[in-house]
XYZ file of C-alpha atoms in Angstrom:
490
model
C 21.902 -44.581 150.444
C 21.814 -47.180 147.979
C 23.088 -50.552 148.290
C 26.378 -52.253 146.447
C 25.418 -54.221 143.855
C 25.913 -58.054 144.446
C 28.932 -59.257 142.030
C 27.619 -61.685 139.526
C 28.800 -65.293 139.181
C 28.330 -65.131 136.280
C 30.425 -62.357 134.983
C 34.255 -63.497 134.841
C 36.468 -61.152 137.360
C 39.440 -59.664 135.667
C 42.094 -62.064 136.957
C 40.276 -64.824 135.279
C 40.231 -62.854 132.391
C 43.930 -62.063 132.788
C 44.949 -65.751 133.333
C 42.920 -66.483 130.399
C 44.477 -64.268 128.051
C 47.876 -65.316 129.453
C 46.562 -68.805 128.973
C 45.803 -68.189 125.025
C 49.038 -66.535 124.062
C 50.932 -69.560 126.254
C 49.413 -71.795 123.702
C 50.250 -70.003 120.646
C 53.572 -69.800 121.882
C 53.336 -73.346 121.893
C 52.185 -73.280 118.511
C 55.209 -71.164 117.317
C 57.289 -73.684 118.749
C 55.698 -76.541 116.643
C 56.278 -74.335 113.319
C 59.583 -73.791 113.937
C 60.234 -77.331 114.504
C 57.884 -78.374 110.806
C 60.873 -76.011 108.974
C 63.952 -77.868 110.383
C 63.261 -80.536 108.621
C 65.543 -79.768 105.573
C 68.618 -81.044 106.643
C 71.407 -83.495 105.178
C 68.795 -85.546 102.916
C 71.347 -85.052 99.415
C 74.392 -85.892 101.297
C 72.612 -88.791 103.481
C 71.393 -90.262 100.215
C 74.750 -90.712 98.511
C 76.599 -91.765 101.810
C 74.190 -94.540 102.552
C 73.654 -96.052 99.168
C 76.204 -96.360 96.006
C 73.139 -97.192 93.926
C 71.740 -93.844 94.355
C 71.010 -91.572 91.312
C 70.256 -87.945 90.262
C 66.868 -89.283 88.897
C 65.782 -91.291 92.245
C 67.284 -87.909 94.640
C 64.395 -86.041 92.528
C 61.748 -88.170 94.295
C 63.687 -88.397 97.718
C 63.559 -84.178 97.902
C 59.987 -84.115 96.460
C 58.300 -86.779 99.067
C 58.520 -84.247 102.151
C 56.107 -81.873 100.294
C 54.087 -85.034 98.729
C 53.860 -86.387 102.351
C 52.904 -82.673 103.838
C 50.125 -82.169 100.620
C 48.274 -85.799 101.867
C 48.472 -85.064 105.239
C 47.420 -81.287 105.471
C 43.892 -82.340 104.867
C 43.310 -85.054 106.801
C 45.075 -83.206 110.410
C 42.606 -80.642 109.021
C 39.512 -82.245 109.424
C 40.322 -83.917 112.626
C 40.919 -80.958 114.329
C 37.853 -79.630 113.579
C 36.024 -82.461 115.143
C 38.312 -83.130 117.897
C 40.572 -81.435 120.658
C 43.684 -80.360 118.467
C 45.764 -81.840 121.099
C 45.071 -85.080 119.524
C 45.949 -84.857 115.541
C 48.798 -82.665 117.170
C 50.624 -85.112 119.129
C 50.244 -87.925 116.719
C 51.313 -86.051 113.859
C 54.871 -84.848 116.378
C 55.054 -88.300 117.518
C 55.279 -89.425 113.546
C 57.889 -86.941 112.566
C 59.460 -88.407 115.745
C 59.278 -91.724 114.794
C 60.168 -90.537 111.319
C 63.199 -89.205 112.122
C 64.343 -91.923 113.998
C 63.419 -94.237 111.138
C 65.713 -92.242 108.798
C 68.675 -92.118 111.069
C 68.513 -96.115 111.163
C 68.645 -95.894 106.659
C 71.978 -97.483 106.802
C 71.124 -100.610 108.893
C 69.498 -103.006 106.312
C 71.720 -104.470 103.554
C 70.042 -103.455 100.439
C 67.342 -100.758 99.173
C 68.966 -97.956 101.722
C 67.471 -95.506 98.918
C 64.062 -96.402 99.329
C 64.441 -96.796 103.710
C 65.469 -93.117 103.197
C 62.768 -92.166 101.050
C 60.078 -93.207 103.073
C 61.596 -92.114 105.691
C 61.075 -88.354 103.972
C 57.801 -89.089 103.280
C 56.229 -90.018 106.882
C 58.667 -86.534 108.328
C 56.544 -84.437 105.601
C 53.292 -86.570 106.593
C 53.978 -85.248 110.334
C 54.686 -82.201 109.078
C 50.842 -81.745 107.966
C 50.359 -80.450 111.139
C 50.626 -76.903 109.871
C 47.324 -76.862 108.607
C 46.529 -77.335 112.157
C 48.805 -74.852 113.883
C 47.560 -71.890 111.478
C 43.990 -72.888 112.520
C 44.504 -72.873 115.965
C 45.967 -69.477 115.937
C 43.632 -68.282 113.430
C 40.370 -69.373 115.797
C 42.743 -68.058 119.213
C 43.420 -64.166 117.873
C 41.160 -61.529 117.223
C 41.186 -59.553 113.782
C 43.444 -57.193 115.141
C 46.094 -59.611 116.402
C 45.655 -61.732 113.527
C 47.898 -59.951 111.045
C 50.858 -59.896 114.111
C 50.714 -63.498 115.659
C 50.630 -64.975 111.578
C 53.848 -63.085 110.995
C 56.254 -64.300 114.047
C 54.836 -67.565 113.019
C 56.617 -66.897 109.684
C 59.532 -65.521 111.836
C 60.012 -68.749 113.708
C 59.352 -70.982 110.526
C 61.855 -68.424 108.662
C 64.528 -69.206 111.941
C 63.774 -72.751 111.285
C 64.836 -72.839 108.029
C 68.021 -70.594 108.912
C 69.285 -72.597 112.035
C 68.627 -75.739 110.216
C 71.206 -75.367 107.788
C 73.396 -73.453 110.503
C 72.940 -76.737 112.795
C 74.387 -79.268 110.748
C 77.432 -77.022 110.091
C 77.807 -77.406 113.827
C 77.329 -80.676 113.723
C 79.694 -81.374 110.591
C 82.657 -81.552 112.942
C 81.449 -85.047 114.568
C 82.502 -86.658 111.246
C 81.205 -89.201 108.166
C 82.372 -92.037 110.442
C 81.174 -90.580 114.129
C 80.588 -93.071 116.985
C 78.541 -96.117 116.887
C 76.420 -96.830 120.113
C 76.562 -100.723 119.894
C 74.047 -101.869 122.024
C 71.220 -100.609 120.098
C 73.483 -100.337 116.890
C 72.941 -96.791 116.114
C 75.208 -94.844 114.154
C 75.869 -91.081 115.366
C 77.865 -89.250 112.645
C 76.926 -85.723 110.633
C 74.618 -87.409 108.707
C 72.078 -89.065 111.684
C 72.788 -86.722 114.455
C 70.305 -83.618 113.367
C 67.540 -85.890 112.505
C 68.082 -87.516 115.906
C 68.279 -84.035 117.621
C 65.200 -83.339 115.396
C 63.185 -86.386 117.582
C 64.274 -85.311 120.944
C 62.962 -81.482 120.209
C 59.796 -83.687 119.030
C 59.310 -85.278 121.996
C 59.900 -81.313 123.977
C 57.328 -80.536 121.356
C 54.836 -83.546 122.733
C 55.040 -82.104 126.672
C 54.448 -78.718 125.641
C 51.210 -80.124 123.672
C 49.768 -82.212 126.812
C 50.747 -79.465 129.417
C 50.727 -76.236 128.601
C 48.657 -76.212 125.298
C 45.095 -75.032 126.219
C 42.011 -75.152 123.403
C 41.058 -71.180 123.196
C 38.728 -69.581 120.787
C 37.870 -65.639 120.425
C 35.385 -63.960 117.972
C 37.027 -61.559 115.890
C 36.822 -58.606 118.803
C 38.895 -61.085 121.141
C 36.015 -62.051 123.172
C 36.562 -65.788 124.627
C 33.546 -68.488 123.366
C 33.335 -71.857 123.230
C 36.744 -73.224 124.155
C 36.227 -76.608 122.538
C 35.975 -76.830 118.620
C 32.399 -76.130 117.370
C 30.274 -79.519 117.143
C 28.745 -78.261 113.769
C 30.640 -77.016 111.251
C 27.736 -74.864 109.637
C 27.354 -71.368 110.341
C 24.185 -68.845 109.570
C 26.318 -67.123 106.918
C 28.054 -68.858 104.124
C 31.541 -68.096 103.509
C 32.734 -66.505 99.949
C 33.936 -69.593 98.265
C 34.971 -67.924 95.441
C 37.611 -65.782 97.561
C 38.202 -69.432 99.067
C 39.296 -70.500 95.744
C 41.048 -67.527 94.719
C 43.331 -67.417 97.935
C 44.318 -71.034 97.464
C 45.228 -69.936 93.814
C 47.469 -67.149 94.967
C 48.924 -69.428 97.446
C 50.212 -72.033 95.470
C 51.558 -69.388 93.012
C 53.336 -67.354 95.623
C 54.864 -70.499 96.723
C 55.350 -72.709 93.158
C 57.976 -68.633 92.317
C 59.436 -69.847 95.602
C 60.581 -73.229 95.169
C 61.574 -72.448 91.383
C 63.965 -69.690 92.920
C 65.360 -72.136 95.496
C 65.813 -74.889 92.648
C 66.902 -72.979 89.925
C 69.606 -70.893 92.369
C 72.509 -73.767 92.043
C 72.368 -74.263 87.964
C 71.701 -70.972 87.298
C 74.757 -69.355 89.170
C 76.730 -72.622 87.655
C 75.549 -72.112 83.783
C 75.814 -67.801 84.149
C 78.911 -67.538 86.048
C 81.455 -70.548 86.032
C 81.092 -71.778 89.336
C 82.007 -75.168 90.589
C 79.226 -77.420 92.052
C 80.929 -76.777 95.615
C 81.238 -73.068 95.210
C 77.921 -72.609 93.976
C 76.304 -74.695 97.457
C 78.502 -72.481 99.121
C 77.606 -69.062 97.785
C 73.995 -69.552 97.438
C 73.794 -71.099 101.081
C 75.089 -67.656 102.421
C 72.894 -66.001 100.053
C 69.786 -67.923 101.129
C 70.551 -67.392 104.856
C 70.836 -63.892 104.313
C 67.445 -63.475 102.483
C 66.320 -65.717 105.657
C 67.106 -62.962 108.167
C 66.239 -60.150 105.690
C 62.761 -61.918 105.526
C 62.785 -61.684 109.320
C 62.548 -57.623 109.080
C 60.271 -58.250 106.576
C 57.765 -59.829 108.552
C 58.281 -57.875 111.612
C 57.411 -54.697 108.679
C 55.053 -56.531 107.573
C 53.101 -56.132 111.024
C 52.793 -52.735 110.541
C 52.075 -52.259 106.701
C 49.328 -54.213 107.033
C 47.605 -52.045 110.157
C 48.181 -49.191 107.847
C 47.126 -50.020 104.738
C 45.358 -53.170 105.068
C 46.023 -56.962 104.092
C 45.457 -56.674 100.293
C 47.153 -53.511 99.441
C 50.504 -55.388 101.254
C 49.589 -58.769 99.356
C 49.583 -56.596 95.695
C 52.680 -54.835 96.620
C 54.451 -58.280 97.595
C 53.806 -59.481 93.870
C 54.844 -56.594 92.454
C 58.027 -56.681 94.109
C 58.310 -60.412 92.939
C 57.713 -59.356 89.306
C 60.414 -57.225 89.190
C 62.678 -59.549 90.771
C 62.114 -62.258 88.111
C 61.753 -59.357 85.372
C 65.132 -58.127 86.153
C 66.533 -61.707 85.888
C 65.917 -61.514 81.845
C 69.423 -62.385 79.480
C 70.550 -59.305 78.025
C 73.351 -57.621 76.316
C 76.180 -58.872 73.896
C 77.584 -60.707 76.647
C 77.792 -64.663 76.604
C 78.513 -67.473 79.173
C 81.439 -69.530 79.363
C 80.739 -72.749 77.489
C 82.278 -76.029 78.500
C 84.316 -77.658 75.815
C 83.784 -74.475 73.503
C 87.343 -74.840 71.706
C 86.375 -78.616 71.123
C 85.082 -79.182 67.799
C 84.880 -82.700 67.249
C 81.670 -84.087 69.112
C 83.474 -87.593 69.671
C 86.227 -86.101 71.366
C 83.882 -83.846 73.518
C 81.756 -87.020 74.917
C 85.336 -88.832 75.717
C 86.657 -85.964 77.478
C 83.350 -85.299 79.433
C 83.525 -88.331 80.937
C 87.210 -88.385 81.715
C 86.787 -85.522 83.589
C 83.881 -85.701 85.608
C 84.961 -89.212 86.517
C 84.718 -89.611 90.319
C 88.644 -89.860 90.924
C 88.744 -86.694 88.611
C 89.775 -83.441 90.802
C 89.455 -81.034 87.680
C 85.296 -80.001 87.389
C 84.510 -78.596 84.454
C 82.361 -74.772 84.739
C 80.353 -73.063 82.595
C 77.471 -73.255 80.463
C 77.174 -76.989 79.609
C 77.176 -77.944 75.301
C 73.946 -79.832 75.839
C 72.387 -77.422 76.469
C 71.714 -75.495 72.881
C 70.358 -72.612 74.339
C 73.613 -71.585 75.879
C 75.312 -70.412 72.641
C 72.864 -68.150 71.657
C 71.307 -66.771 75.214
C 73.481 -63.495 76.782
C 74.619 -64.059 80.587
C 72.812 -62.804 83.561
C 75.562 -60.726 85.391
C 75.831 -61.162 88.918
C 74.487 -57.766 89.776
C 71.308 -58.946 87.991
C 71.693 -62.043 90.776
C 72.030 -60.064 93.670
C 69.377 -57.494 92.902
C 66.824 -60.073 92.501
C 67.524 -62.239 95.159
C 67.071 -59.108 97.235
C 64.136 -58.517 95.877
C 62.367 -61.905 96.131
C 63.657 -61.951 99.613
C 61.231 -58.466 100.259
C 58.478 -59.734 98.235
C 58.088 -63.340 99.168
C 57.763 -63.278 102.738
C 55.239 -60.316 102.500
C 53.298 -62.732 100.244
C 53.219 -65.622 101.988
C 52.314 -63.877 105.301
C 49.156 -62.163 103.858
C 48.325 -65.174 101.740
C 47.216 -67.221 104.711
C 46.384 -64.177 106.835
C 43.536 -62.830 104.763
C 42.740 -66.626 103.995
C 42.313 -66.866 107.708
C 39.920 -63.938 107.536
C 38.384 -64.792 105.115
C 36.571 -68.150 106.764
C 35.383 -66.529 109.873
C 34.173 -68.107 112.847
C 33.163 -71.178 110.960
C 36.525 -74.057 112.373
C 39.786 -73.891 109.565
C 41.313 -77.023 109.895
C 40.117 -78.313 107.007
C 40.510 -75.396 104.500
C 43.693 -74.750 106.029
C 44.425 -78.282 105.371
C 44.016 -77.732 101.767
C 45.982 -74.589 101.661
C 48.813 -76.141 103.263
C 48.145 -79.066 100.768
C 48.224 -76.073 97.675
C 51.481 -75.088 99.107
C 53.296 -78.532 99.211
C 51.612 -79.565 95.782
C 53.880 -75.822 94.405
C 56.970 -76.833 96.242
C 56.866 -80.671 94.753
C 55.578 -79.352 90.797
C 58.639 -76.121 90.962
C 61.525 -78.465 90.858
C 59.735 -80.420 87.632
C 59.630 -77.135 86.333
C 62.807 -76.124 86.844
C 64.461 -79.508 85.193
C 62.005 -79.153 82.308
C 61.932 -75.501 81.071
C 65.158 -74.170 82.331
C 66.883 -77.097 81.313
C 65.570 -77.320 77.843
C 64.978 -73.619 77.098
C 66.448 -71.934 78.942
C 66.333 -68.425 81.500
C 64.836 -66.537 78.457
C 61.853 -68.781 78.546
C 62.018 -69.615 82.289
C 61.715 -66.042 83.701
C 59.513 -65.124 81.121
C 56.763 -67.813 82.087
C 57.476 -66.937 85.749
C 56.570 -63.246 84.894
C 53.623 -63.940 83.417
C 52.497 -66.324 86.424
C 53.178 -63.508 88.962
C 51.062 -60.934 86.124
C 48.482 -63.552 86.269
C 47.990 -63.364 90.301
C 48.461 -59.637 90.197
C 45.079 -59.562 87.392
C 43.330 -62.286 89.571
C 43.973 -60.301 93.230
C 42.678 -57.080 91.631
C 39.763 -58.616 89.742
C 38.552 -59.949 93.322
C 40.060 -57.581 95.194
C 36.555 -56.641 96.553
C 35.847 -60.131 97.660
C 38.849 -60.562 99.764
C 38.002 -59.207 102.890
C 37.085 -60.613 106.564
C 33.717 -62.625 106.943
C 32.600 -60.678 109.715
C 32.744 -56.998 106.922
C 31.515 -59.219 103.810
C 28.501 -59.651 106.231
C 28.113 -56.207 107.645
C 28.829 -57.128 111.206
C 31.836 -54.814 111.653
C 33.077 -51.852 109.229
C 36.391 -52.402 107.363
C-alpha cells in the first residue's frame, strides 16, 4: 500500500488561500470607498464664493471651479510615482489627510477679514491636490484583479464615483435646511451653516477613510490569471517585455477626449437651456440638476451593462460603440428648422435704451430676470432653436455613451501596462482627465459664447469622429500586455 504524501509547507492550504482572496477584495472595497469619497467633492463652491466675499466676480469663480481639476492634474503624477516605490498606504493617507485638512481649511474661508476669495480658492486647490489619489486607487485595483475581474471591479468603481457625484448634490439639499446663518461653535469660532457643514462632513468621512487605510487595507498583487505574487510593489520598475507606448499614448488621447465632451456638456447645460428655451437662471439650476441626477443613476445601469458587454464582445468593441453613441448625442444637438429663440430686448430698437434697461433690470434689488437669447450675442438672431426634445434625447444619450467610455478608457489602459506597477501612468491619465475637465469650461465661454451651438456641436462632432478614426486605426494595438506578447490568447 502506498504511503500519503507528506503536505508541503510550501504549498498554501485553501483557507489561506480563501482568507487571502477575502483579504484582496476587503481592500478594494476599501478602495471603492476612497473613490466615492474623491467625487463628493463638488459641493456648494458657487454659492460659498458669493456668501463669503462681496468682491467676488464671474471672472475670478472661473478659476475657483477650475483649481480642483488643476490641483487633481499636478497631483495625479506625483501619488503615482510614489506608489510605485512605496507601500500605497503611504501616498494614500497623506493625500486623505490633505483633502481633510483641505476641507477644513475651506470651511474656516470666512474667518480672515479680507481676500476670502483667494482663502477659498486655495482651499479648492489642495481638496483637488488630495484628490490625486485616484491615480493611485485605479492602480491598486488594476495590480489586485485578474484580467477577468478587471473589466467588473473598474466599473462599480465608476458606480461608487457615479453615487458620489449623485449624493453629493442630494447631501447639501439635506443640509440646506440648517440655514445661511446656522450656529456658530464659539470656542473654536467655527461657523456651521449650509455652506461649511458638507465640507466638514466631507473631513470626518476622511478621517473614516484614514482607519480603513491603516487597518483593513492590505498590499495584494495577482498576475493576470489571479494568481497572488509579490505582495509589496515591485522594487524595479522594468520588465522583460516593453509595453506598447504607442497604445499608451493613444489611450491617454481618448481619455482626455472622452472626458474634455464631458465637462463641455456639464458647462454648456445651464446657458444652453437659458439661450434655447427662456429659462430663468434659477429654473435652469433646477431643471438641469434633476436632469444630471437622473443621467447619474441611468449611468449606474450603464456600468453594471457595461460588465457584461464587455465579457461578450470585448473592451474595444464597447469603447467604439460608447463614441458612437456620443456622436449622435452631440449630432442631434445641431440648430435646425425655421424656428428662432426668444431674444432679450428684441422689440427695443434703440441700443442706448437697451444698455439702460439691461442694467435696471438685472440690478441686484431687481426681482424681474430677463430670459432668452441674450442681444450680445449676434449669433442668436440668425441661429434656429434647439427644441427641448432635441435636449432630452441627447442628454439621454450622452448619459449611455459616456459612462461606457470612461469605464473602458481606463480599463483597457489598465490592460494595456501589464504587470509592470501603474501608478505612474495612471497618474498621468488621471492628470489627462483633470487637464479636459479644467480646458472644457474655456471652451465653452469661448466658442459657444462667441459662435455659437452651430459651431460648438459641430467642433465637438468632429472631436468624437476624430477618436472614433484614432481607436480604429490602432484598434489592433489596444489589447492586454500579456496577448500583445503571446502569453495568453485573446
Amino acid at each position: 500500500r502506498m504511503s500519503q504524501p507528506e503536505p508541503d509547507d510550501t504549498t498554501p492550504s485553501e483557507d489561506s488561500q480563501d482568507e487571502d482572496y477575502r483579504s484582496r477584495w476587503r481592500s478594494i472595497r476599501v478602495m471603492y470607498f476612497t473613490m466615492f469619497l474623491s467625487s463628493v467633492g463638488e459641493d456648494t463652491v458657487i454659492q460659498h464664493f458669493y456668501h463669503t466675499d462681496d468682491s467676488a466676480d464671474a471672472s475670478f469663480l472661473g478659476w475657483v471651479v477650475a483649481a480642483y481639476s488643476i490641483g487633481q492634474m499636478v497631483a495625479s503624477p506625483i501619488f503615482g510615482w510614489w506608489s510605485n516605490h512605496w507601500p500605497r498606504r503611504e501616498p494614500l493617507v497623506c493625500s486623505i489627510f490633505i483633502n481633510l485638512a483641505a476641507n477644513i481649511y475651506y470651511a474656516y474661508a470666512y474667518l480672515p477679514k479680507a481676500h476670502n476669495k483667494y482663502h477659498i480658492l486655495m482651499s479648492r486647490v489642495f481638496v483637488g491636490f488630495g484628490a490625486g489619489n485616484v491615480a493611485v486607487v485605479r492602480s491598486y485595483v488594476a495590480g489586485a484583479t485578474s484580467l477577468r475581474e478587471r473589466t467588473g471591479a473598474m466599473a462599480n468603481m465608476s458606480v461608487c464615483q457615479a453615487l458620489g457625484f449623485i449624493l453629493g448634490p442630494a447631501l447639501q439639499a439635506c443640509l440646506s435646511v440648517i440655514g445661511e446663518r446656522g450656529v456658530t461653535v464659539d470656542f473654536i469660532d467655527l461657523k456651521l451653516n449650509m455652506y461649511t457643514t458638507p465640507a466638514l462632513l466631507a473631513a470626518v468621512f476622511g478621517l473614516i477613510n484614514i482607519l480603513l487605510v491603516l487597518f483593513v487595507l492590505r498590499e495584494h498583487h495577482v498576475d493576470e490569471d489571479g494568481r497572488h505574487i509579490q505582495a509589496i510593489n515591485y522594487s524595479s520598475e522594468e520588465t522583460v517585455e516593453s509595453i506598447d507606448q504607442l497604445a499608451v499614448l493613444t489611450s491617454n488621447i481618448l481619455f482626455f477626449i472622452v472626458m474634455f465632451i464631458f465637462a463641455v456638456f456639464e458647462t454648456i447645460a445651464t446657458p444652453l437651456s437659458m439661450d434655447m428655451f427662456a429659462w430663468t437662471r434659477k429654473e435652469a439650476v433646477l431643471y438641469n440638476g434633476i436632469i444630471l441626477c437622473c443621467i447619474g443613476f441611468e449611468s449606474i445601469l450603464v456600468f453594471l451593462a457595461v460588465k457584461l458587454a464587455a465579457q461578450r464582445f470585448g473592451d474595444r468593441p464597447v469603447l467604439l460603440a460608447g463614441l458612437g453613441i456620443i456622436f449622435c448625442g452631440f449630432f442631434i444637438l445641431l440648430p435646425w428648422g425655421n424656428h428662432y429663440p426668444k431674444i432679450q430686448w428684441a422689440d427695443i430698437r434703440n441700443n442706448s435704451l437697451v444698455s439702460q434697461i439691461s442694467k435696471l433690470m438685472t440690478a441686484p434689488n431687481s426681482t424681474v430676470e430677463p430670459t432668452g437669447c441674450p442681444i450680445e450675442q449676434t449669433w442668436c438672431q440668425y441661429t434656429p432653436a434647439i427644441h427641448i426634445a432635441q435636449y432630452f434625447s441627447s442628454d439621454f444619450l450622452i448619459g449611455v455613451g459616456y459612462p461606457a467610455c470612461n469605464v473602458m478608457s481606463y480599463t483597457l489602459y489598465s490592460k494595456i501596462l501589464g504587470p509592470k506597477p501603474q501608478g505612474v501612468y495612471m497618474g498621468w491619465l488621471t492628470a489627462s482627465g483633470s487637464g479636459a475637465r479644467t480646458l472644457g469650461p474655456v471652451f465653452v465661454s469661448h466658442v459657444y459664447t462667441l459662435l455659437g451651438p452651430r459651431w460648438a456641436f459641430s467642433l465637438i462632432c468632429s472631436m468624437v469622429a476624430g477618436a472614433i478614426i484614432l481607436l480604429s486605426s490602432a484598434y489592433r494595438r489596444l489589447v492586454a500586455f500579456s496577448v500583445r506578447h503571446g502569453r495568453i490568447v485573446e
